[in-house]
Amino acid sequence: MTTPLEFSRPFNLARLGSGQERHRLTAEAAECEAVADRLGLDGLHSLTAEVTVTAEPASQTLAISGWLEADVTRTCVVTLKPFRHQLHEPLAQRYSLTAEAEAEGEVADIDPEQPDPLPDEGLDLGEEVVQHLSLALDPYPRAPDAQLPVAAQDPAAKPFAALSAWKAKPS
């Protein structure tokens, strides 16, 4: 059973043909809350994206490009206090219209230049935006004004300084 996506905007590939379409996606409050829960954010106040989908018939690929903007609240790893910041990130993804997904459990060489196979469930622009947002998030968020304690800034106060001093002593 597949769980429903938090920010789903399915795209009808048949409608595209060999052209190009632009879409502006904006998450509603409930969608922002669900995406924040999924990504472990303290808050997601807004999520907007401008996405262009382009069919490339010569290479049998589908290109997605554009940008996303998000207003997020995270917990600073230094102060442990929540802080709010804005993200503005580019979107770029290519899918092959002919490649098939690898069978589960098989290990394949990954070529970053090759487009990914189109997902079995089809193209969902909202999910593309959420995945790009998850990759744009700093795994160790730090508030812009956060300063390490003075003791942590002292190079001699390293966790293993005592051991290195002990090792240096001749026996």
mmCIF file of N, CA and C in Angstrom, residues 39-124:
data_model
loop_
_atom_site.group_PDB
_atom_site.id
_atom_site.type_symbol
_atom_site.label_atom_id
_atom_site.label_comp_id
_atom_site.label_asym_id
_atom_site.label_seq_id
_atom_site.Cartn_x
_atom_site.Cartn_y
_atom_site.Cartn_z
ATOM 1 N N LEU A 39 10.044 15.840 6.642
ATOM 2 C CA LEU A 39 11.456 16.206 6.550
ATOM 3 C C LEU A 39 12.092 16.531 7.899
ATOM 4 N N GLY A 40 11.305 16.442 8.976
ATOM 5 C CA GLY A 40 11.850 16.696 10.306
ATOM 6 C C GLY A 40 12.156 18.159 10.563
ATOM 7 N N LEU A 41 11.367 19.044 9.983
ATOM 8 C CA LEU A 41 11.553 20.479 10.181
ATOM 9 C C LEU A 41 10.728 20.949 11.372
ATOM 10 N N ASP A 42 11.178 22.002 12.023
ATOM 11 C CA ASP A 42 10.382 22.600 13.093
ATOM 12 C C ASP A 42 9.162 23.291 12.504
ATOM 13 N N GLY A 43 9.301 23.791 11.292
ATOM 14 C CA GLY A 43 8.180 24.439 10.622
ATOM 15 C C GLY A 43 8.491 24.695 9.158
ATOM 16 N N LEU A 44 7.460 24.660 8.352
ATOM 17 C CA LEU A 44 7.557 25.031 6.942
ATOM 18 C C LEU A 44 6.419 26.020 6.721
ATOM 19 N N HIS A 45 6.762 27.282 6.602
ATOM 20 C CA HIS A 45 5.761 28.343 6.553
ATOM 21 C C HIS A 45 5.261 28.606 5.138
ATOM 22 N N SER A 46 6.106 28.335 4.158
ATOM 23 C CA SER A 46 5.677 28.462 2.761
ATOM 24 C C SER A 46 6.591 27.624 1.885
ATOM 25 N N LEU A 47 6.011 27.141 0.789
ATOM 26 C CA LEU A 47 6.756 26.375 -0.199
ATOM 27 C C LEU A 47 6.157 26.699 -1.554
ATOM 28 N N THR A 48 6.980 27.264 -2.423
ATOM 29 C CA THR A 48 6.557 27.668 -3.757
ATOM 30 C C THR A 48 7.609 27.213 -4.748
ATOM 31 N N ALA A 49 7.163 26.849 -5.932
ATOM 32 C CA ALA A 49 8.106 26.449 -6.976
ATOM 33 C C ALA A 49 7.599 26.903 -8.338
ATOM 34 N N GLU A 50 8.532 27.204 -9.197
ATOM 35 C CA GLU A 50 8.264 27.497 -10.602
ATOM 36 C C GLU A 50 8.968 26.381 -11.361
ATOM 37 N N VAL A 51 8.191 25.554 -12.077
ATOM 38 C CA VAL A 51 8.733 24.358 -12.722
ATOM 39 C C VAL A 51 8.402 24.374 -14.202
ATOM 40 N N THR A 52 9.402 24.089 -15.011
ATOM 41 C CA THR A 52 9.211 23.946 -16.454
ATOM 42 C C THR A 52 9.499 22.498 -16.820
ATOM 43 N N VAL A 53 8.542 21.879 -17.503
ATOM 44 C CA VAL A 53 8.699 20.497 -17.967
ATOM 45 C C VAL A 53 8.865 20.556 -19.481
ATOM 46 N N THR A 54 9.953 19.969 -19.973
ATOM 47 C CA THR A 54 10.263 20.019 -21.394
ATOM 48 C C THR A 54 10.476 18.608 -21.932
ATOM 49 N N ALA A 55 9.763 18.273 -22.993
ATOM 50 C CA ALA A 55 9.982 16.996 -23.670
ATOM 51 C C ALA A 55 11.128 17.180 -24.658
ATOM 52 N N GLU A 56 12.060 16.242 -24.634
ATOM 53 C CA GLU A 56 13.190 16.262 -25.567
ATOM 54 C C GLU A 56 13.093 15.010 -26.435
ATOM 55 N N PRO A 57 12.303 15.078 -27.527
ATOM 56 C CA PRO A 57 12.041 13.889 -28.344
ATOM 57 C C PRO A 57 13.298 13.255 -28.942
ATOM 58 N N ALA A 58 14.271 14.049 -29.313
ATOM 59 C CA ALA A 58 15.477 13.500 -29.944
ATOM 60 C C ALA A 58 16.212 12.538 -29.015
ATOM 61 N N SER A 59 16.266 12.876 -27.724
ATOM 62 C CA SER A 59 16.972 12.015 -26.764
ATOM 63 C C SER A 59 16.026 11.151 -25.948
ATOM 64 N N GLN A 60 14.730 11.243 -26.234
ATOM 65 C CA GLN A 60 13.718 10.476 -25.498
ATOM 66 C C GLN A 60 13.805 10.734 -23.996
ATOM 67 N N THR A 61 13.969 12.012 -23.657
ATOM 68 C CA THR A 61 14.040 12.380 -22.246
ATOM 69 C C THR A 61 13.041 13.485 -21.918
ATOM 70 N N LEU A 62 12.836 13.642 -20.637
ATOM 71 C CA LEU A 62 11.958 14.665 -20.090
ATOM 72 C C LEU A 62 12.809 15.473 -19.119
ATOM 73 N N ALA A 63 12.876 16.777 -19.315
ATOM 74 C CA ALA A 63 13.697 17.636 -18.459
ATOM 75 C C ALA A 63 12.794 18.487 -17.575
ATOM 76 N N ILE A 64 13.165 18.580 -16.317
ATOM 77 C CA ILE A 64 12.461 19.417 -15.354
ATOM 78 C C ILE A 64 13.469 20.450 -14.870
ATOM 79 N N SER A 65 13.082 21.714 -14.925
ATOM 80 C CA SER A 65 13.972 22.773 -14.453
ATOM 81 C C SER A 65 13.149 23.848 -13.775
ATOM 82 N N GLY A 66 13.816 24.696 -13.028
ATOM 83 C CA GLY A 66 13.133 25.779 -12.344
ATOM 84 C C GLY A 66 13.784 26.082 -11.014
ATOM 85 N N TRP A 67 12.971 26.486 -10.053
ATOM 86 C CA TRP A 67 13.459 26.857 -8.732
ATOM 87 C C TRP A 67 12.386 26.600 -7.687
ATOM 88 N N LEU A 68 12.821 26.562 -6.452
ATOM 89 C CA LEU A 68 11.891 26.456 -5.332
ATOM 90 C C LEU A 68 12.270 27.486 -4.286
ATOM 91 N N GLU A 69 11.276 27.972 -3.577
ATOM 92 C CA GLU A 69 11.492 28.867 -2.443
ATOM 93 C C GLU A 69 10.757 28.280 -1.245
ATOM 94 N N ALA A 70 11.428 28.305 -0.109
ATOM 95 C CA ALA A 70 10.825 27.776 1.114
ATOM 96 C C ALA A 70 11.210 28.661 2.292
ATOM 97 N N ASP A 71 10.266 28.836 3.189
ATOM 98 C CA ASP A 71 10.492 29.554 4.434
ATOM 99 C C ASP A 71 10.395 28.498 5.536
ATOM 100 N N VAL A 72 11.551 28.154 6.134
ATOM 101 C CA VAL A 72 11.604 27.046 7.085
ATOM 102 C C VAL A 72 12.082 27.500 8.463
ATOM 103 N N THR A 73 11.680 26.746 9.461
ATOM 104 C CA THR A 73 12.196 26.914 10.818
ATOM 105 C C THR A 73 12.946 25.644 11.167
ATOM 106 N N ARG A 74 14.188 25.828 11.613
ATOM 107 C CA ARG A 74 15.041 24.704 12.007
ATOM 108 C C ARG A 74 15.589 24.966 13.401
ATOM 109 N N THR A 75 16.168 23.947 14.025
ATOM 110 C CA THR A 75 16.817 24.099 15.311
ATOM 111 C C THR A 75 18.321 24.201 15.079
ATOM 112 N N CYS A 76 18.907 25.254 15.600
ATOM 113 C CA CYS A 76 20.342 25.502 15.444
ATOM 114 C C CYS A 76 21.135 24.449 16.229
ATOM 115 N N VAL A 77 22.164 23.877 15.608
ATOM 116 C CA VAL A 77 22.966 22.852 16.281
ATOM 117 C C VAL A 77 23.910 23.447 17.320
ATOM 118 N N VAL A 78 24.110 24.759 17.296
ATOM 119 C CA VAL A 78 24.988 25.405 18.267
ATOM 120 C C VAL A 78 24.199 25.880 19.481
ATOM 121 N N THR A 79 23.123 26.631 19.241
ATOM 122 C CA THR A 79 22.359 27.220 20.342
ATOM 123 C C THR A 79 21.183 26.365 20.797
ATOM 124 N N LEU A 80 20.788 25.408 19.967
ATOM 125 C CA LEU A 80 19.626 24.552 20.193
ATOM 126 C C LEU A 80 18.323 25.351 20.243
ATOM 127 N N LYS A 81 18.339 26.518 19.611
ATOM 128 C CA LYS A 81 17.152 27.358 19.529
ATOM 129 C C LYS A 81 16.635 27.353 18.090
ATOM 130 N N PRO A 82 15.319 27.442 17.928
ATOM 131 C CA PRO A 82 14.784 27.489 16.569
ATOM 132 C C PRO A 82 15.117 28.819 15.900
ATOM 133 N N PHE A 83 15.345 28.756 14.604
ATOM 134 C CA PHE A 83 15.560 29.961 13.812
ATOM 135 C C PHE A 83 14.893 29.769 12.460
ATOM 136 N N ARG A 84 14.550 30.866 11.862
ATOM 137 C CA ARG A 84 13.824 30.837 10.595
ATOM 138 C C ARG A 84 14.748 31.326 9.483
ATOM 139 N N HIS A 85 14.669 30.665 8.334
ATOM 140 C CA HIS A 85 15.466 31.130 7.201
ATOM 141 C C HIS A 85 14.789 30.783 5.886
ATOM 142 N N GLN A 86 15.232 31.469 4.854
ATOM 143 C CA GLN A 86 14.672 31.315 3.513
ATOM 144 C C GLN A 86 15.623 30.477 2.661
ATOM 145 N N LEU A 87 15.050 29.616 1.854
ATOM 146 C CA LEU A 87 15.822 28.855 0.873
ATOM 147 C C LEU A 87 15.353 29.253 -0.521
ATOM 148 N N HIS A 88 16.276 29.425 -1.421
ATOM 149 C CA HIS A 88 15.969 29.639 -2.835
ATOM 150 C C HIS A 88 16.918 28.709 -3.582
ATOM 151 N N GLU A 89 16.370 27.642 -4.137
ATOM 152 C CA GLU A 89 17.200 26.596 -4.733
ATOM 153 C C GLU A 89 16.758 26.285 -6.155
ATOM 154 N N PRO A 90 17.722 25.956 -7.017
ATOM 155 C CA PRO A 90 17.366 25.555 -8.379
ATOM 156 C C PRO A 90 16.824 24.122 -8.400
ATOM 157 N N LEU A 91 16.006 23.832 -9.388
ATOM 158 C CA LEU A 91 15.500 22.479 -9.628
ATOM 159 C C LEU A 91 16.046 22.015 -10.970
ATOM 160 N N ALA A 92 16.502 20.803 -11.026
ATOM 161 C CA ALA A 92 16.947 20.231 -12.295
ATOM 162 C C ALA A 92 16.880 18.712 -12.186
ATOM 163 N N GLN A 93 16.193 18.098 -13.119
ATOM 164 C CA GLN A 93 16.065 16.637 -13.129
ATOM 165 C C GLN A 93 15.781 16.200 -14.555
ATOM 166 N N ARG A 94 16.326 15.064 -14.948
ATOM 167 C CA ARG A 94 16.041 14.502 -16.264
ATOM 168 C C ARG A 94 15.574 13.060 -16.100
ATOM 169 N N TYR A 95 14.570 12.715 -16.881
ATOM 170 C CA TYR A 95 14.043 11.351 -16.872
ATOM 171 C C TYR A 95 14.080 10.788 -18.283
ATOM 172 N N SER A 96 14.395 9.520 -18.379
ATOM 173 C CA SER A 96 14.351 8.819 -19.651
ATOM 174 C C SER A 96 12.936 8.315 -19.870
ATOM 175 N N LEU A 97 12.449 8.504 -21.072
ATOM 176 C CA LEU A 97 11.108 8.009 -21.397
ATOM 177 C C LEU A 97 11.156 6.559 -21.873
ATOM 178 N N THR A 98 12.356 6.026 -22.085
ATOM 179 C CA THR A 98 12.483 4.655 -22.579
ATOM 180 C C THR A 98 13.131 3.705 -21.587
ATOM 181 N N ALA A 99 13.950 4.202 -20.667
ATOM 182 C CA ALA A 99 14.653 3.330 -19.716
ATOM 183 C C ALA A 99 13.668 2.747 -18.716
ATOM 184 N N GLU A 100 13.937 1.528 -18.325
ATOM 185 C CA GLU A 100 13.110 0.876 -17.307
ATOM 186 C C GLU A 100 13.882 0.867 -16.002
ATOM 187 N N ALA A 101 13.160 0.936 -14.915
ATOM 188 C CA ALA A 101 13.781 0.929 -13.593
ATOM 189 C C ALA A 101 14.470 -0.412 -13.369
ATOM 190 N N GLU A 102 15.574 -0.383 -12.619
ATOM 191 C CA GLU A 102 16.290 -1.609 -12.277
ATOM 192 C C GLU A 102 15.420 -2.471 -11.370
ATOM 193 N N ALA A 103 15.528 -3.766 -11.540
ATOM 194 C CA ALA A 103 14.776 -4.673 -10.672
ATOM 195 C C ALA A 103 15.274 -4.498 -9.239
ATOM 196 N N GLU A 104 14.379 -4.600 -8.287
ATOM 197 C CA GLU A 104 14.733 -4.409 -6.888
ATOM 198 C C GLU A 104 15.771 -5.434 -6.475
ATOM 199 N N GLY A 105 16.774 -4.965 -5.774
ATOM 200 C CA GLY A 105 17.821 -5.855 -5.296
ATOM 201 C C GLY A 105 19.014 -5.935 -6.224
ATOM 202 N N GLU A 106 18.884 -5.487 -7.468
ATOM 203 C CA GLU A 106 20.010 -5.508 -8.391
ATOM 204 C C GLU A 106 20.880 -4.289 -8.149
ATOM 205 N N VAL A 107 22.177 -4.492 -8.279
ATOM 206 C CA VAL A 107 23.110 -3.390 -8.145
ATOM 207 C C VAL A 107 23.562 -3.015 -9.543
ATOM 208 N N ALA A 108 23.447 -1.748 -9.863
ATOM 209 C CA ALA A 108 23.834 -1.278 -11.188
ATOM 210 C C ALA A 108 24.823 -0.138 -11.048
ATOM 211 N N ASP A 109 25.670 0.005 -12.074
ATOM 212 C CA ASP A 109 26.565 1.150 -12.106
ATOM 213 C C ASP A 109 25.722 2.388 -12.374
ATOM 214 N N ILE A 110 25.951 3.414 -11.600
ATOM 215 C CA ILE A 110 25.177 4.642 -11.746
ATOM 216 C C ILE A 110 26.009 5.642 -12.525
ATOM 217 N N ASP A 111 25.455 6.108 -13.624
ATOM 218 C CA ASP A 111 26.100 7.123 -14.438
ATOM 219 C C ASP A 111 25.350 8.428 -14.218
ATOM 220 N N PRO A 112 25.993 9.431 -13.581
ATOM 221 C CA PRO A 112 25.280 10.674 -13.282
ATOM 222 C C PRO A 112 24.844 11.442 -14.529
ATOM 223 N N GLU A 113 25.430 11.139 -15.665
ATOM 224 C CA GLU A 113 25.057 11.823 -16.902
ATOM 225 C C GLU A 113 23.791 11.239 -17.530
ATOM 226 N N GLN A 114 23.461 10.011 -17.171
ATOM 227 C CA GLN A 114 22.284 9.363 -17.735
ATOM 228 C C GLN A 114 21.032 9.795 -16.981
ATOM 229 N N PRO A 115 19.948 10.035 -17.703
ATOM 230 C CA PRO A 115 18.702 10.387 -17.013
ATOM 231 C C PRO A 115 18.153 9.194 -16.241
ATOM 232 N N ASP A 116 17.439 9.495 -15.170
ATOM 233 C CA ASP A 116 16.804 8.458 -14.361
ATOM 234 C C ASP A 116 15.617 7.884 -15.122
ATOM 235 N N PRO A 117 15.265 6.634 -14.837
ATOM 236 C CA PRO A 117 14.026 6.110 -15.429
ATOM 237 C C PRO A 117 12.824 6.828 -14.811
ATOM 238 N N LEU A 118 11.799 7.016 -15.589
ATOM 239 C CA LEU A 118 10.575 7.647 -15.107
ATOM 240 C C LEU A 118 9.948 6.743 -14.046
ATOM 241 N N PRO A 119 9.538 7.277 -12.906
ATOM 242 C CA PRO A 119 8.926 6.434 -11.864
ATOM 243 C C PRO A 119 7.689 5.699 -12.398
ATOM 244 N N ASP A 120 7.463 4.496 -11.883
ATOM 245 C CA ASP A 120 6.312 3.694 -12.314
ATOM 246 C C ASP A 120 4.990 4.412 -12.089
ATOM 247 N N GLU A 121 4.915 5.175 -11.004
ATOM 248 C CA GLU A 121 3.664 5.875 -10.687
ATOM 249 C C GLU A 121 3.487 7.153 -11.491
ATOM 250 N N GLY A 122 4.445 7.477 -12.343
ATOM 251 C CA GLY A 122 4.344 8.671 -13.182
ATOM 252 C C GLY A 122 5.079 9.845 -12.559
ATOM 253 N N LEU A 123 4.941 10.972 -13.190
ATOM 254 C CA LEU A 123 5.634 12.172 -12.761
ATOM 255 C C LEU A 123 4.744 12.990 -11.832
ATOM 256 N N ASP A 124 5.282 13.325 -10.660
ATOM 257 C CA ASP A 124 4.569 14.162 -9.702
ATOM 258 C C ASP A 124 5.466 15.363 -9.415
#
